[in-house]
Short mmCIF file of C-alpha atoms in Angstrom, two decimals:
data_model
loop_
_atom_site.label_atom_id
_atom_site.label_comp_id
_atom_site.label_asym_id
_atom_site.label_seq_id
_atom_site.Cartn_x
_atom_site.Cartn_y
_atom_site.Cartn_z
CA MET A 1 6.71 39.30 54.76
CA GLN A 2 6.31 35.68 54.69
CA ALA A 3 3.37 34.27 52.43
CA GLY A 4 0.74 32.11 53.94
CA PRO A 5 -1.19 28.74 53.10
CA GLY A 6 -1.98 29.20 50.02
CA GLN A 7 -0.16 32.25 48.65
CA ALA A 8 3.02 32.06 46.26
CA ARG A 9 6.39 33.73 47.28
CA THR A 10 7.32 36.54 45.31
CA SER A 11 10.57 38.70 45.46
CA GLN A 12 10.27 41.86 47.54
CA ASN A 13 9.99 44.20 44.79
CA GLY A 14 7.15 42.59 43.14
CA PRO A 15 3.76 41.81 44.70
CA GLY A 16 1.68 38.47 44.45
CA HIS A 17 1.16 37.52 41.37
CA PRO A 18 -2.98 37.60 40.97
CA GLY A 19 -3.30 34.78 39.57
CA MET A 20 -1.65 31.90 41.68
CA ARG A 21 -4.00 29.08 42.26
CA PRO A 22 -5.65 28.47 45.38
CA GLY A 23 -3.77 25.15 47.35
CA ALA A 24 -0.37 26.21 45.72
CA ARG A 25 2.74 25.16 48.00
CA PRO A 26 5.06 28.06 49.52
CA GLY A 27 8.70 27.86 47.24
CA THR A 28 6.34 26.04 43.71
CA ALA A 29 6.37 29.05 42.16
CA HIS A 30 9.53 31.23 40.19
CA LEU A 31 9.30 34.39 38.52
CA SER A 32 9.93 33.58 34.64
CA THR A 33 12.28 35.77 32.48
CA SER A 34 10.71 34.57 28.87
CA ALA A 35 8.23 36.16 26.69
CA ARG A 36 5.19 35.72 26.37
CA PRO A 37 3.54 35.03 23.08
CA GLY A 38 2.68 38.01 21.34
CA SER A 39 4.38 40.48 23.18
CA ALA A 40 6.58 43.12 22.18
CA PRO A 41 9.82 42.66 20.55
CA GLY A 42 12.26 43.92 22.85
CA THR A 43 10.40 44.04 26.06
CA GLN A 44 11.73 41.99 29.15
CA THR A 45 8.38 39.53 30.74
CA GLY A 46 10.25 39.18 34.17
CA ALA A 47 11.68 42.18 34.86
CA HIS A 48 9.93 44.79 37.67
CA PRO A 49 8.96 48.40 37.32
CA GLY A 50 11.03 49.00 40.22
CA GLN A 51 14.42 47.22 38.68
CA PRO A 52 16.97 48.79 36.51
CA GLY A 53 16.66 47.99 32.64
CA ALA A 54 12.87 47.95 32.84
CA LYS A 55 10.82 49.58 30.41
CA PRO A 56 7.47 51.40 31.10
CA GLY A 57 4.38 49.93 30.14
CA THR A 58 6.12 46.24 30.37
CA ALA A 59 3.56 43.17 31.04
CA GLU A 60 3.53 41.67 34.67
CA PRO A 61 5.71 39.22 35.79
CA GLU A 62 4.90 35.64 35.16
CA VAL A 63 4.48 33.16 37.23
CA VAL A 64 5.28 29.35 36.01
CA TYR A 65 4.63 26.27 37.99
CA LEU A 66 6.71 23.94 38.15
CA GLY A 67 5.25 20.50 37.26
CA ASP A 68 2.51 22.14 35.84
CA PRO A 69 1.11 19.14 33.38
CA GLU A 70 -0.91 22.18 31.63
CA LYS A 71 2.60 24.58 30.71
CA VAL A 72 3.14 22.73 27.23
CA VAL A 73 6.69 24.05 25.37
CA ASP A 74 6.10 23.84 21.51
CA LYS A 75 9.46 21.91 20.23
CA GLN A 76 10.31 22.26 16.48
CA LEU A 77 9.56 18.62 14.35
CA ALA A 78 13.06 16.81 14.32
CA PRO A 79 14.27 16.23 10.77
CA LYS A 80 14.54 12.91 11.26
CA LYS A 81 10.42 12.70 11.92
CA LYS A 82 9.96 15.04 9.00
CA LYS A 83 11.47 12.95 6.34
CA LYS A 84 9.70 10.05 7.45
CA LEU A 85 6.36 11.51 7.33
CA ALA A 86 8.10 13.03 3.34
CA ARG A 87 8.52 9.25 2.79
CA ALA A 88 5.14 8.26 4.30
CA LYS A 89 3.33 10.95 1.52
CA HIS A 90 5.23 9.37 -1.36
CA ALA A 91 4.38 6.44 -0.31
CA GLN A 92 0.59 5.96 -1.24
CA HIS A 93 -0.31 3.76 -4.23
CA ILE A 94 -0.43 6.26 -7.06
CA HIS A 95 -2.09 3.82 -9.74
CA HIS A 96 -5.60 2.36 -10.03
CA ALA A 97 -7.90 2.55 -6.47
CA VAL A 98 -9.61 -0.35 -5.31
CA ALA A 99 -12.22 -0.15 -3.09
CA PRO A 100 -11.73 -0.75 0.80
CA SER A 101 -12.34 -3.19 2.89
CA LYS A 102 -13.13 -4.15 6.18
CA ALA A 103 -10.45 -6.20 5.95
CA GLY A 104 -8.63 -4.66 3.53
CA ARG A 105 -6.30 -1.75 2.58
CA GLY A 106 -5.31 0.13 6.10
CA GLY A 107 -7.59 -2.58 8.33
CA GLU A 108 -5.54 -4.95 8.65
CA VAL A 109 -6.42 -6.98 11.96
CA ALA A 110 -2.99 -8.47 11.94
CA ARG A 111 0.24 -7.76 9.67
CA HIS A 112 1.75 -10.89 10.78
CA PRO A 113 0.04 -14.49 11.60
CA SER A 114 0.01 -15.65 15.33
CA PRO A 115 -0.21 -18.63 16.98
CA GLU A 116 -3.82 -19.02 17.46
CA ALA A 117 -4.25 -18.21 14.06
CA PRO A 118 -1.56 -19.05 11.72
CA HIS A 119 -3.24 -18.91 8.32
CA GLY A 120 -5.40 -16.35 9.28
CA VAL A 121 -9.31 -15.59 10.37
CA ASP A 122 -12.79 -14.98 8.69
CA ARG A 123 -14.60 -11.96 9.27
CA GLN A 124 -16.35 -13.09 12.66
CA GLY A 125 -12.48 -13.54 13.75
CA GLN A 126 -12.67 -17.72 13.90
CA PRO A 127 -9.27 -19.18 12.38
CA ILE A 128 -9.21 -20.01 9.02
CA VAL A 129 -8.18 -24.49 8.86
CA PRO A 130 -6.61 -25.03 4.96
CA GLY A 131 -8.17 -28.19 5.03
CA LYS A 132 -11.44 -27.82 6.30
CA VAL A 133 -12.17 -25.54 3.30
CA VAL A 134 -14.30 -26.59 0.93
CA PRO A 135 -15.33 -25.53 -3.08
CA GLY A 136 -17.84 -22.58 -2.03
CA THR A 137 -16.44 -21.86 1.07
CA ASP A 138 -17.29 -18.40 1.67
CA LEU A 139 -14.36 -16.46 3.27
CA ARG A 140 -15.17 -13.12 1.91
CA GLU A 141 -13.50 -10.07 4.07
CA SER A 142 -10.63 -12.40 5.15
CA ASN A 143 -7.46 -11.33 6.74
CA MET A 144 -5.19 -13.47 5.44
CA ALA A 145 -2.25 -11.15 5.69
CA TRP A 146 1.41 -12.51 5.23
CA VAL A 147 0.49 -15.85 5.96
CA THR A 148 1.78 -19.34 3.83
CA ILE A 149 -0.66 -21.72 2.32
CA ALA A 150 1.86 -22.75 -0.25
CA ASN A 151 -0.51 -26.23 -2.38
CA ALA A 152 -3.97 -25.05 -1.05
CA ASN A 153 -6.75 -26.90 -2.71
CA TRP A 154 -9.70 -24.00 -2.39
CA PRO A 155 -11.46 -23.95 -6.01
CA GLN A 156 -14.35 -22.03 -6.12
CA VAL A 157 -13.57 -20.49 -2.90
CA GLU A 158 -15.21 -16.70 -1.98
CA LEU A 159 -12.56 -14.20 -1.40
CA THR A 160 -14.09 -10.76 -2.14
CA GLY A 161 -12.67 -7.94 -0.64
CA SER A 162 -10.10 -10.25 1.47
CA ASN A 163 -6.80 -9.02 2.50
CA MET A 164 -4.29 -11.40 1.37
CA ARG A 165 -0.77 -8.81 1.07
CA LYS A 166 2.32 -10.61 0.78
CA ILE A 167 0.21 -13.96 1.11
CA ASN A 168 2.21 -16.89 -0.17
CA LEU A 169 -0.33 -19.07 -2.19
CA SER A 170 2.02 -20.51 -4.40
CA LYS A 171 1.36 -24.24 -6.44
CA ALA A 172 -2.17 -23.46 -4.87
CA ASN A 173 -5.41 -24.51 -7.12
CA LEU A 174 -7.53 -22.02 -7.21
CA GLN A 175 -9.96 -22.32 -10.42
CA ARG A 176 -12.80 -20.71 -10.87
CA ALA A 177 -12.43 -18.81 -6.82
CA VAL A 178 -13.72 -15.44 -6.95
CA LEU A 179 -11.49 -12.50 -5.45
CA ARG A 180 -13.08 -9.62 -6.37
CA GLN A 181 -11.58 -6.15 -5.15
CA ALA A 182 -9.13 -8.51 -2.77
CA ASP A 183 -5.75 -6.92 -1.70
CA LEU A 184 -3.34 -8.99 -3.02
CA PHE A 185 -0.20 -6.27 -3.27
CA GLY A 186 3.50 -8.04 -3.20
CA ALA A 187 1.48 -11.92 -3.06
CA ASP A 188 3.65 -14.94 -3.82
CA LEU A 189 1.30 -16.63 -6.85
CA SER A 190 3.37 -18.24 -8.74
CA ARG A 191 2.74 -21.76 -10.58
CA CYS A 192 -1.01 -21.08 -8.91
CA ARG A 193 -3.97 -22.38 -11.10
CA LEU A 194 -6.13 -19.65 -12.03
CA LYS A 195 -8.43 -20.91 -14.57
CA GLU A 196 -11.58 -18.97 -14.86
CA ALA A 197 -10.74 -16.65 -11.96
CA ASP A 198 -12.40 -14.03 -11.59
CA LEU A 199 -10.66 -11.19 -10.57
CA SER A 200 -12.05 -7.73 -10.83
CA TYR A 201 -10.35 -4.73 -9.85
CA ALA A 202 -7.82 -6.51 -7.62
CA ASN A 203 -4.86 -5.18 -6.34
CA LEU A 204 -1.94 -7.59 -8.25
CA THR A 205 0.32 -4.57 -7.31
CA GLY A 206 4.05 -6.78 -7.17
CA VAL A 207 2.14 -9.87 -7.58
CA ASP A 208 4.75 -12.77 -8.70
CA LEU A 209 2.33 -14.61 -11.51
CA SER A 210 5.21 -16.04 -13.28
CA ARG A 211 4.53 -19.88 -14.68
CA ALA A 212 0.91 -18.90 -13.39
CA ASP A 213 -2.10 -20.38 -15.64
CA LEU A 214 -5.28 -17.51 -15.95
CA THR A 215 -6.71 -19.24 -18.78
CA LYS A 216 -9.95 -17.59 -19.05
CA ALA A 217 -9.87 -15.01 -16.06
CA ILE A 218 -11.12 -12.01 -15.45
CA LEU A 219 -8.90 -9.08 -14.19
CA ARG A 220 -11.11 -6.23 -15.54
CA GLY A 221 -10.00 -3.48 -14.01
CA ALA A 222 -7.24 -4.87 -11.98
CA ASP A 223 -3.74 -3.36 -11.23
CA LEU A 224 -1.00 -5.71 -11.94
CA SER A 225 1.55 -2.79 -11.84
CA GLY A 226 5.25 -3.78 -11.34
CA ALA A 227 4.01 -7.39 -11.63
CA ASN A 228 6.54 -10.40 -12.24
CA CYS A 229 4.32 -12.51 -14.84
CA ARG A 230 6.83 -14.34 -16.73
CA MET A 231 5.77 -17.07 -18.84
CA THR A 232 1.95 -16.83 -17.46
CA ARG A 233 -0.86 -17.91 -19.13
CA PHE A 234 -3.38 -15.18 -20.41
CA GLU A 235 -5.24 -17.57 -22.97
CA GLY A 236 -8.84 -15.96 -23.30
CA ALA A 237 -8.82 -13.50 -20.33
CA ASP A 238 -10.45 -10.76 -19.77
CA LEU A 239 -8.31 -7.64 -19.03
CA THR A 240 -10.31 -4.68 -20.16
CA ASP A 241 -9.38 -1.68 -18.20
CA ALA A 242 -6.28 -3.43 -16.82
CA ILE A 243 -3.12 -1.86 -15.22
CA LEU A 244 0.04 -3.57 -16.89
CA ALA A 245 2.49 -0.49 -16.10
CA GLU A 246 6.35 -1.54 -15.46
CA ALA A 247 5.01 -5.51 -15.62
CA ASP A 248 6.78 -8.23 -16.88
CA PHE A 249 5.45 -10.52 -19.46
CA PRO A 250 8.62 -12.53 -20.89
CA MET A 251 7.06 -15.35 -22.37
CA ALA A 252 3.41 -14.80 -21.70
CA GLN A 253 0.73 -15.95 -23.39
CA PHE A 254 -2.18 -13.52 -24.66
CA ARG A 255 -3.60 -15.61 -27.22
CA LYS A 256 -7.01 -14.50 -28.12
CA ALA A 257 -7.20 -12.24 -24.78
CA HIS A 258 -8.94 -8.96 -24.14
CA LEU A 259 -6.73 -6.07 -23.79
CA ARG A 260 -9.12 -3.18 -24.20
CA ASN A 261 -8.14 0.36 -22.96
CA VAL A 262 -5.24 -1.60 -20.88
CA ASN A 263 -2.05 0.36 -19.90
CA LEU A 264 1.05 -0.93 -21.06
CA HIS A 265 3.22 1.67 -19.63
CA ALA A 266 6.45 0.82 -19.86
CA ALA A 267 5.43 -2.73 -20.18
CA ASN A 268 8.10 -5.76 -20.88
CA LEU A 269 6.58 -7.65 -23.39
CA GLY A 270 9.85 -9.24 -24.63
CA GLY A 271 8.93 -12.68 -26.40
CA ALA A 272 4.84 -13.05 -25.52
CA ASN A 273 2.49 -14.44 -27.62
CA LEU A 274 -0.08 -11.87 -28.60
CA PHE A 275 -1.52 -13.78 -31.57
CA GLU A 276 -4.98 -12.87 -32.21
CA ALA A 277 -5.31 -10.97 -28.57
CA VAL A 278 -7.80 -7.71 -29.29
CA LEU A 279 -5.63 -4.39 -28.62
CA GLU A 280 -7.80 -2.16 -28.38
CA ASP A 281 -7.05 2.10 -26.96
CA CYS A 282 -4.35 0.69 -25.18
CA ALA A 283 -1.75 2.78 -23.79
CA PHE A 284 2.17 1.94 -25.36
CA ARG A 285 4.31 4.21 -23.46
CA GLU A 286 7.92 2.64 -23.72
CA THR A 287 6.27 -0.31 -23.88
CA TYR A 288 8.99 -2.98 -25.25
CA TYR A 289 9.11 -5.50 -27.59
CA THR A 290 11.03 -7.99 -29.12
CA ASP A 291 11.50 -9.74 -32.98
CA GLU A 292 10.29 -12.84 -30.80
CA THR A 293 6.94 -11.15 -29.56
CA ILE A 294 4.59 -12.50 -32.28
CA LYS A 295 1.82 -9.82 -32.82
CA PRO A 296 -2.45 -10.20 -33.48
CA ASP A 297 -1.46 -10.46 -36.96
CA ARG A 298 0.56 -9.95 -40.08
CA THR A 299 -0.73 -6.18 -39.83
CA PHE A 300 -0.79 -5.47 -36.75
CA GLN A 301 1.54 -2.57 -36.27
CA TRP A 302 3.38 -1.04 -33.18
CA PRO A 303 2.05 1.90 -32.01
CA GLN A 304 3.94 5.24 -31.96
CA GLY A 305 5.40 5.16 -28.44
CA THR A 306 7.03 1.66 -28.47
CA ILE A 307 11.09 0.60 -28.05
CA LYS A 308 12.33 -2.66 -29.58
CA LYS A 309 14.87 -4.54 -27.92
CA LYS A 310 16.78 -7.12 -28.30
CA ILE A 311 16.49 -9.43 -24.66
CA VAL A 312 18.40 -12.12 -23.85
CA ARG A 313 15.82 -14.72 -22.77
CA HIS A 314 17.00 -16.79 -19.72
CA ARG A 315 14.85 -19.71 -18.40
CA ASP A 316 13.57 -20.26 -15.37
CA GLU A 317 15.07 -23.55 -13.43
CA ASP A 318 13.13 -26.05 -13.09
#
């Protein structure tokens, strides 16, 4: 018997499926022999009661429409995707949590500079022109990720909450600049002038601060984990509650600096000058020092957890 318009074809041994959709073309349905989800083990949903090997009480044959967009096939997650998800999960920052901003961590408008805005954009989306930035310019919550503004003259510029990941500000003048809660992950601030700058609670993880001048700078709660602070000047700086874990400070100047409740886990203080510095309630687990490290005073004793090492100094080439 031929199926009429709007009906599906079935085999000669079984009736038409009651769930046939109206308007289906003849020949667009076939009988599936795959087990339905939730069926008992060993049942054959595609076998008819009249066919050999069919067990009594089995379900009716399932009609699968070819090309049906609603038919979803579940596949196991590929091993490569599993590894990527695992790496992404373990790659999250485990140190001090910096307060998020609109253009900061996780909210980058553009990762790489564009031809229209090679030096980034402000919070209104307008391109930043370094030559037009004067002292006191408001650049809060700007997006300057991955841009190069070397030798910039930006004293007293307001950069609170800005996204400055991987920025190149080497040899820039940022005296008294405000960079509170700024995201400077992996930035190049080598030889940068940051005298009296406010870097409170800034993300300075992995930043290059070699030979930079942070005299009397405010670094309260800042995260300098893994930072390169070779020959950096922190004289009179406020590093209260800062995280300096695994950071390098060979021949750095901490004279009269305030280091209260500072995390110095695995930090390298070889040859650093800590004369008259305030070291209170600091964590010195696996902290390295050498005979060249200048202690705060003659009576200072390195606490338990510190390690004395012999480190050969290699001065940077000028």
